[in-house]
């Protein structure tokens, strides 16, 4: 869960005084790639939906885990 928090907000733990902007999720049916993206400035997680995401649930979890656990994707 800390990796997901870091991916979305840029930090592994919630600030003592909380977030100025609450983290939120947006679903994007027009995503070019099937990987999730984030905007850490506004704590936004964008998840692709539709034909870019593998239809097999296990493959989808692996696909998203790849992004959330990757040091490359979490530092963009």
PDB file of N, CA and C in Angstrom:
ATOM      1  N   UNK A   1       0.822  -1.187   0.000  1.00  0.00           N
ATOM      2  CA  UNK A   1       0.000   0.000   0.000  1.00  0.00           C
ATOM      3  C   UNK A   1       0.869   1.256   0.000  1.00  0.00           C
ATOM      4  N   UNK A   2       2.041   1.181   0.636  1.00  0.00           N
ATOM      5  CA  UNK A   2       2.950   2.329   0.651  1.00  0.00           C
ATOM      6  C   UNK A   2       3.433   2.660  -0.753  1.00  0.00           C
ATOM      7  N   UNK A   3       3.639   1.627  -1.593  1.00  0.00           N
ATOM      8  CA  UNK A   3       4.071   1.868  -2.978  1.00  0.00           C
ATOM      9  C   UNK A   3       2.982   2.592  -3.763  1.00  0.00           C
ATOM     10  N   UNK A   4       1.732   2.205  -3.541  1.00  0.00           N
ATOM     11  CA  UNK A   4       0.620   2.878  -4.216  1.00  0.00           C
ATOM     12  C   UNK A   4       0.514   4.325  -3.751  1.00  0.00           C
ATOM     13  N   UNK A   5       0.662   4.541  -2.437  1.00  0.00           N
ATOM     14  CA  UNK A   5       0.609   5.909  -1.905  1.00  0.00           C
ATOM     15  C   UNK A   5       1.730   6.755  -2.502  1.00  0.00           C
ATOM     16  N   UNK A   6       2.928   6.175  -2.606  1.00  0.00           N
ATOM     17  CA  UNK A   6       4.056   6.910  -3.186  1.00  0.00           C
ATOM     18  C   UNK A   6       3.802   7.211  -4.663  1.00  0.00           C
ATOM     19  N   UNK A   7       3.200   6.258  -5.374  1.00  0.00           N
ATOM     20  CA  UNK A   7       2.903   6.445  -6.789  1.00  0.00           C
ATOM     21  C   UNK A   7       1.936   7.606  -6.998  1.00  0.00           C
ATOM     22  N   UNK A   8       0.932   7.717  -6.136  1.00  0.00           N
ATOM     23  CA  UNK A   8      -0.111   8.738  -6.306  1.00  0.00           C
ATOM     24  C   UNK A   8       0.293  10.090  -5.725  1.00  0.00           C
ATOM     25  N   UNK A   9       0.914  10.083  -4.539  1.00  0.00           N
ATOM     26  CA  UNK A   9       1.163  11.349  -3.830  1.00  0.00           C
ATOM     27  C   UNK A   9       2.626  11.779  -3.814  1.00  0.00           C
ATOM     28  N   UNK A  10       3.527  10.842  -4.071  1.00  0.00           N
ATOM     29  CA  UNK A  10       4.948  11.159  -4.002  1.00  0.00           C
ATOM     30  C   UNK A  10       5.556  10.899  -2.642  1.00  0.00           C
ATOM     31  N   UNK A  11       4.744  10.521  -1.661  1.00  0.00           N
ATOM     32  CA  UNK A  11       5.264  10.196  -0.332  1.00  0.00           C
ATOM     33  C   UNK A  11       4.710   8.849   0.119  1.00  0.00           C
ATOM     34  N   UNK A  12       5.473   8.162   0.970  1.00  0.00           N
ATOM     35  CA  UNK A  12       5.055   6.831   1.413  1.00  0.00           C
ATOM     36  C   UNK A  12       4.145   6.864   2.630  1.00  0.00           C
ATOM     37  N   UNK A  13       4.016   8.000   3.274  1.00  0.00           N
ATOM     38  CA  UNK A  13       3.161   8.112   4.453  1.00  0.00           C
ATOM     39  C   UNK A  13       2.336   9.400   4.369  1.00  0.00           C
ATOM     40  N   UNK A  14       1.190   9.370   5.015  1.00  0.00           N
ATOM     41  CA  UNK A  14       0.333  10.555   5.016  1.00  0.00           C
ATOM     42  C   UNK A  14       0.967  11.638   5.885  1.00  0.00           C
ATOM     43  N   UNK A  15       0.945  12.887   5.424  1.00  0.00           N
ATOM     44  CA  UNK A  15       1.488  13.979   6.238  1.00  0.00           C
ATOM     45  C   UNK A  15       0.731  14.107   7.565  1.00  0.00           C
ATOM     46  N   UNK A  16       1.411  14.595   8.568  1.00  0.00           N
ATOM     47  CA  UNK A  16       0.817  14.731   9.904  1.00  0.00           C
ATOM     48  C   UNK A  16      -0.462  15.562   9.864  1.00  0.00           C
ATOM     49  N   UNK A  17      -0.457  16.634   9.101  1.00  0.00           N
ATOM     50  CA  UNK A  17      -1.635  17.504   9.014  1.00  0.00           C
ATOM     51  C   UNK A  17      -2.584  17.124   7.880  1.00  0.00           C
ATOM     52  N   UNK A  18      -2.332  15.996   7.238  1.00  0.00           N
ATOM     53  CA  UNK A  18      -3.191  15.548   6.140  1.00  0.00           C
ATOM     54  C   UNK A  18      -2.796  16.186   4.828  1.00  0.00           C
ATOM     55  N   UNK A  19      -3.523  15.857   3.791  1.00  0.00           N
ATOM     56  CA  UNK A  19      -3.260  16.391   2.460  1.00  0.00           C
ATOM     57  C   UNK A  19      -4.053  17.671   2.231  1.00  0.00           C
ATOM     58  N   UNK A  20      -3.431  18.630   1.567  1.00  0.00           N
ATOM     59  CA  UNK A  20      -4.144  19.846   1.178  1.00  0.00           C
ATOM     60  C   UNK A  20      -5.195  19.529   0.126  1.00  0.00           C
ATOM     61  N   UNK A  21      -4.875  18.597  -0.737  1.00  0.00           N
ATOM     62  CA  UNK A  21      -5.790  18.119  -1.777  1.00  0.00           C
ATOM     63  C   UNK A  21      -5.954  16.623  -1.558  1.00  0.00           C
ATOM     64  N   UNK A  22      -7.175  16.174  -1.328  1.00  0.00           N
ATOM     65  CA  UNK A  22      -7.415  14.756  -1.085  1.00  0.00           C
ATOM     66  C   UNK A  22      -7.063  13.919  -2.318  1.00  0.00           C
ATOM     67  N   UNK A  23      -6.400  12.782  -2.115  1.00  0.00           N
ATOM     68  CA  UNK A  23      -6.123  11.882  -3.246  1.00  0.00           C
ATOM     69  C   UNK A  23      -7.429  11.427  -3.892  1.00  0.00           C
ATOM     70  N   UNK A  24      -7.413  11.308  -5.220  1.00  0.00           N
ATOM     71  CA  UNK A  24      -8.605  10.866  -5.930  1.00  0.00           C
ATOM     72  C   UNK A  24      -8.223  10.042  -7.157  1.00  0.00           C
ATOM     73  N   UNK A  25      -9.211   9.309  -7.668  1.00  0.00           N
ATOM     74  CA  UNK A  25      -9.008   8.415  -8.815  1.00  0.00           C
ATOM     75  C   UNK A  25      -9.873   8.894  -9.970  1.00  0.00           C
ATOM     76  N   UNK A  26      -9.289   8.871 -11.171  1.00  0.00           N
ATOM     77  CA  UNK A  26     -10.003   9.214 -12.399  1.00  0.00           C
ATOM     78  C   UNK A  26      -9.856   8.024 -13.356  1.00  0.00           C
ATOM     79  N   UNK A  27     -10.930   7.642 -14.006  1.00  0.00           N
ATOM     80  CA  UNK A  27     -10.893   6.559 -14.983  1.00  0.00           C
ATOM     81  C   UNK A  27     -10.853   7.155 -16.381  1.00  0.00           C
ATOM     82  N   UNK A  28      -9.878   6.702 -17.186  1.00  0.00           N
ATOM     83  CA  UNK A  28      -9.665   7.273 -18.509  1.00  0.00           C
ATOM     84  C   UNK A  28      -9.917   6.232 -19.601  1.00  0.00           C
ATOM     85  N   UNK A  29     -11.041   6.323 -20.311  1.00  0.00           N
ATOM     86  CA  UNK A  29     -11.306   5.376 -21.393  1.00  0.00           C
ATOM     87  C   UNK A  29     -10.491   5.670 -22.655  1.00  0.00           C
ATOM     88  N   UNK A  30      -9.814   6.806 -22.704  1.00  0.00           N
ATOM     89  CA  UNK A  30      -9.049   7.202 -23.886  1.00  0.00           C
ATOM     90  C   UNK A  30      -7.543   7.058 -23.693  1.00  0.00           C
ATOM     91  N   UNK A  31      -7.129   6.293 -22.703  1.00  0.00           N
ATOM     92  CA  UNK A  31      -5.706   6.122 -22.406  1.00  0.00           C
ATOM     93  C   UNK A  31      -4.982   5.512 -23.597  1.00  0.00           C
ATOM     94  N   UNK A  32      -3.794   6.011 -23.870  1.00  0.00           N
ATOM     95  CA  UNK A  32      -2.991   5.504 -24.984  1.00  0.00           C
ATOM     96  C   UNK A  32      -2.373   4.161 -24.617  1.00  0.00           C
ATOM     97  N   UNK A  33      -1.915   4.039 -23.374  1.00  0.00           N
ATOM     98  CA  UNK A  33      -1.326   2.789 -22.894  1.00  0.00           C
ATOM     99  C   UNK A  33      -2.178   2.262 -21.748  1.00  0.00           C
ATOM    100  N   UNK A  34      -1.967   1.023 -21.400  1.00  0.00           N
ATOM    101  CA  UNK A  34      -2.757   0.411 -20.343  1.00  0.00           C
ATOM    102  C   UNK A  34      -2.205   0.618 -18.953  1.00  0.00           C
ATOM    103  N   UNK A  35      -1.116   1.356 -18.820  1.00  0.00           N
ATOM    104  CA  UNK A  35      -0.518   1.571 -17.508  1.00  0.00           C
ATOM    105  C   UNK A  35      -1.165   2.758 -16.794  1.00  0.00           C
ATOM    106  N   UNK A  36      -1.305   2.663 -15.483  1.00  0.00           N
ATOM    107  CA  UNK A  36      -1.844   3.796 -14.735  1.00  0.00           C
ATOM    108  C   UNK A  36      -0.840   4.948 -14.702  1.00  0.00           C
ATOM    109  N   UNK A  37      -1.342   6.142 -14.545  1.00  0.00           N
ATOM    110  CA  UNK A  37      -0.485   7.325 -14.413  1.00  0.00           C
ATOM    111  C   UNK A  37      -0.922   8.094 -13.173  1.00  0.00           C
ATOM    112  N   UNK A  38      -0.040   8.976 -12.717  1.00  0.00           N
ATOM    113  CA  UNK A  38      -0.411   9.790 -11.569  1.00  0.00           C
ATOM    114  C   UNK A  38       0.097  11.205 -11.760  1.00  0.00           C
ATOM    115  N   UNK A  39      -0.544  12.113 -11.065  1.00  0.00           N
ATOM    116  CA  UNK A  39      -0.112  13.498 -11.010  1.00  0.00           C
ATOM    117  C   UNK A  39       0.058  13.800  -9.528  1.00  0.00           C
ATOM    118  N   UNK A  40       1.307  13.750  -9.052  1.00  0.00           N
ATOM    119  CA  UNK A  40       1.566  13.897  -7.625  1.00  0.00           C
ATOM    120  C   UNK A  40       1.310  15.306  -7.109  1.00  0.00           C
ATOM    121  N   UNK A  41       1.260  16.284  -7.985  1.00  0.00           N
ATOM    122  CA  UNK A  41       0.985  17.660  -7.543  1.00  0.00           C
ATOM    123  C   UNK A  41      -0.441  17.806  -7.023  1.00  0.00           C
ATOM    124  N   UNK A  42      -1.364  17.057  -7.619  1.00  0.00           N
ATOM    125  CA  UNK A  42      -2.765  17.149  -7.196  1.00  0.00           C
ATOM    126  C   UNK A  42      -3.284  15.814  -6.665  1.00  0.00           C
ATOM    127  N   UNK A  43      -2.365  14.876  -6.373  1.00  0.00           N
ATOM    128  CA  UNK A  43      -2.717  13.578  -5.771  1.00  0.00           C
ATOM    129  C   UNK A  43      -3.772  12.830  -6.583  1.00  0.00           C
ATOM    130  N   UNK A  44      -3.557  12.750  -7.889  1.00  0.00           N
ATOM    131  CA  UNK A  44      -4.541  12.128  -8.775  1.00  0.00           C
ATOM    132  C   UNK A  44      -3.972  10.856  -9.389  1.00  0.00           C
ATOM    133  N   UNK A  45      -4.710   9.771  -9.275  1.00  0.00           N
ATOM    134  CA  UNK A  45      -4.388   8.507  -9.924  1.00  0.00           C
ATOM    135  C   UNK A  45      -5.317   8.346 -11.110  1.00  0.00           C
ATOM    136  N   UNK A  46      -4.756   8.161 -12.301  1.00  0.00           N
ATOM    137  CA  UNK A  46      -5.557   7.949 -13.501  1.00  0.00           C
ATOM    138  C   UNK A  46      -5.407   6.500 -13.928  1.00  0.00           C
ATOM    139  N   UNK A  47      -6.523   5.786 -13.942  1.00  0.00           N
ATOM    140  CA  UNK A  47      -6.521   4.385 -14.330  1.00  0.00           C
ATOM    141  C   UNK A  47      -7.138   4.229 -15.714  1.00  0.00           C
ATOM    142  N   UNK A  48      -6.458   3.515 -16.595  1.00  0.00           N
ATOM    143  CA  UNK A  48      -7.029   3.273 -17.913  1.00  0.00           C
ATOM    144  C   UNK A  48      -8.153   2.246 -17.817  1.00  0.00           C
ATOM    145  N   UNK A  49      -9.137   2.395 -18.655  1.00  0.00           N
ATOM    146  CA  UNK A  49     -10.217   1.407 -18.777  1.00  0.00           C
ATOM    147  C   UNK A  49     -10.441   1.165 -20.258  1.00  0.00           C
ATOM    148  N   UNK A  50     -11.030   0.038 -20.575  1.00  0.00           N
ATOM    149  CA  UNK A  50     -11.324  -0.260 -21.965  1.00  0.00           C
ATOM    150  C   UNK A  50     -10.398  -1.303 -22.543  1.00  0.00           C
ATOM    151  N   UNK A  51     -10.183  -1.220 -23.847  1.00  0.00           N
ATOM    152  CA  UNK A  51      -9.454  -2.276 -24.544  1.00  0.00           C
ATOM    153  C   UNK A  51      -7.939  -2.250 -24.339  1.00  0.00           C
ATOM    154  N   UNK A  52      -7.382  -1.185 -23.755  1.00  0.00           N
ATOM    155  CA  UNK A  52      -5.937  -1.121 -23.493  1.00  0.00           C
ATOM    156  C   UNK A  52      -5.537  -1.948 -22.269  1.00  0.00           C
ATOM    157  N   UNK A  53      -6.497  -2.227 -21.398  1.00  0.00           N
ATOM    158  CA  UNK A  53      -6.237  -2.987 -20.177  1.00  0.00           C
ATOM    159  C   UNK A  53      -6.507  -4.461 -20.464  1.00  0.00           C
ATOM    160  N   UNK A  54      -5.624  -5.369 -20.027  1.00  0.00           N
ATOM    161  CA  UNK A  54      -5.872  -6.801 -20.244  1.00  0.00           C
ATOM    162  C   UNK A  54      -7.216  -7.224 -19.652  1.00  0.00           C
ATOM    163  N   UNK A  55      -7.953  -8.038 -20.375  1.00  0.00           N
ATOM    164  CA  UNK A  55      -9.280  -8.465 -19.934  1.00  0.00           C
ATOM    165  C   UNK A  55      -9.215  -9.524 -18.830  1.00  0.00           C
ATOM    166  N   UNK A  56      -8.127 -10.273 -18.768  1.00  0.00           N
ATOM    167  CA  UNK A  56      -7.932 -11.266 -17.725  1.00  0.00           C
ATOM    168  C   UNK A  56      -7.618 -10.533 -16.412  1.00  0.00           C
ATOM    169  N   UNK A  57      -8.421 -10.723 -15.354  1.00  0.00           N
ATOM    170  CA  UNK A  57      -8.184  -9.994 -14.102  1.00  0.00           C
ATOM    171  C   UNK A  57      -6.775 -10.199 -13.538  1.00  0.00           C
ATOM    172  N   UNK A  58      -6.250 -11.406 -13.598  1.00  0.00           N
ATOM    173  CA  UNK A  58      -4.909 -11.657 -13.065  1.00  0.00           C
ATOM    174  C   UNK A  58      -3.867 -10.857 -13.838  1.00  0.00           C
ATOM    175  N   UNK A  59      -3.994 -10.801 -15.165  1.00  0.00           N
ATOM    176  CA  UNK A  59      -3.070 -10.015 -15.984  1.00  0.00           C
ATOM    177  C   UNK A  59      -3.189  -8.522 -15.669  1.00  0.00           C
ATOM    178  N   UNK A  60      -4.403  -8.060 -15.410  1.00  0.00           N
ATOM    179  CA  UNK A  60      -4.605  -6.650 -15.051  1.00  0.00           C
ATOM    180  C   UNK A  60      -3.889  -6.323 -13.759  1.00  0.00           C
ATOM    181  N   UNK A  61      -4.012  -7.195 -12.745  1.00  0.00           N
ATOM    182  CA  UNK A  61      -3.325  -6.970 -11.471  1.00  0.00           C
ATOM    183  C   UNK A  61      -1.814  -6.938 -11.666  1.00  0.00           C
ATOM    184  N   UNK A  62      -1.303  -7.863 -12.479  1.00  0.00           N
ATOM    185  CA  UNK A  62       0.135  -7.893 -12.744  1.00  0.00           C
ATOM    186  C   UNK A  62       0.581  -6.619 -13.457  1.00  0.00           C
ATOM    187  N   UNK A  63      -0.218  -6.151 -14.394  1.00  0.00           N
ATOM    188  CA  UNK A  63       0.071  -4.947 -15.163  1.00  0.00           C
ATOM    189  C   UNK A  63       0.151  -3.730 -14.246  1.00  0.00           C
ATOM    190  N   UNK A  64      -0.837  -3.588 -13.364  1.00  0.00           N
ATOM    191  CA  UNK A  64      -0.864  -2.453 -12.443  1.00  0.00           C
ATOM    192  C   UNK A  64       0.230  -2.571 -11.388  1.00  0.00           C
ATOM    193  N   UNK A  65       0.460  -3.776 -10.882  1.00  0.00           N
ATOM    194  CA  UNK A  65       1.544  -3.980  -9.909  1.00  0.00           C
ATOM    195  C   UNK A  65       2.889  -3.605 -10.497  1.00  0.00           C
ATOM    196  N   UNK A  66       3.073  -3.890 -11.766  1.00  0.00           N
ATOM    197  CA  UNK A  66       4.318  -3.528 -12.438  1.00  0.00           C
ATOM    198  C   UNK A  66       4.567  -2.023 -12.331  1.00  0.00           C
ATOM    199  N   UNK A  67       3.541  -1.246 -12.589  1.00  0.00           N
ATOM    200  CA  UNK A  67       3.680   0.216 -12.521  1.00  0.00           C
ATOM    201  C   UNK A  67       3.851   0.688 -11.083  1.00  0.00           C
ATOM    202  N   UNK A  68       3.027   0.183 -10.164  1.00  0.00           N
ATOM    203  CA  UNK A  68       3.071   0.663  -8.780  1.00  0.00           C
ATOM    204  C   UNK A  68       4.374   0.296  -8.082  1.00  0.00           C
ATOM    205  N   UNK A  69       4.968  -0.832  -8.435  1.00  0.00           N
ATOM    206  CA  UNK A  69       6.191  -1.293  -7.772  1.00  0.00           C
ATOM    207  C   UNK A  69       7.463  -0.886  -8.492  1.00  0.00           C
ATOM    208  N   UNK A  70       7.337  -0.283  -9.638  1.00  0.00           N
ATOM    209  CA  UNK A  70       8.507   0.103 -10.421  1.00  0.00           C
ATOM    210  C   UNK A  70       9.073   1.438  -9.937  1.00  0.00           C
ATOM    211  N   UNK A  71      10.368   1.461  -9.714  1.00  0.00           N
ATOM    212  CA  UNK A  71      11.003   2.726  -9.331  1.00  0.00           C
ATOM    213  C   UNK A  71      10.961   3.728 -10.475  1.00  0.00           C
ATOM    214  N   UNK A  72      10.955   3.244 -11.707  1.00  0.00           N
ATOM    215  CA  UNK A  72      10.895   4.136 -12.866  1.00  0.00           C
ATOM    216  C   UNK A  72       9.571   4.889 -12.904  1.00  0.00           C
ATOM    217  N   UNK A  73       8.459   4.172 -12.804  1.00  0.00           N
ATOM    218  CA  UNK A  73       7.157   4.818 -12.905  1.00  0.00           C
ATOM    219  C   UNK A  73       6.851   5.695 -11.707  1.00  0.00           C
ATOM    220  N   UNK A  74       7.356   5.329 -10.529  1.00  0.00           N
ATOM    221  CA  UNK A  74       7.034   6.134  -9.352  1.00  0.00           C
ATOM    222  C   UNK A  74       7.866   7.401  -9.253  1.00  0.00           C
ATOM    223  N   UNK A  75       8.841   7.554 -10.130  1.00  0.00           N
ATOM    224  CA  UNK A  75       9.671   8.762 -10.052  1.00  0.00           C
ATOM    225  C   UNK A  75       9.467   9.689 -11.236  1.00  0.00           C
ATOM    226  N   UNK A  76       8.454   9.453 -12.037  1.00  0.00           N
ATOM    227  CA  UNK A  76       8.186  10.316 -13.195  1.00  0.00           C
ATOM    228  C   UNK A  76       7.517  11.590 -12.719  1.00  0.00           C
TER     229      UNK A  76
END
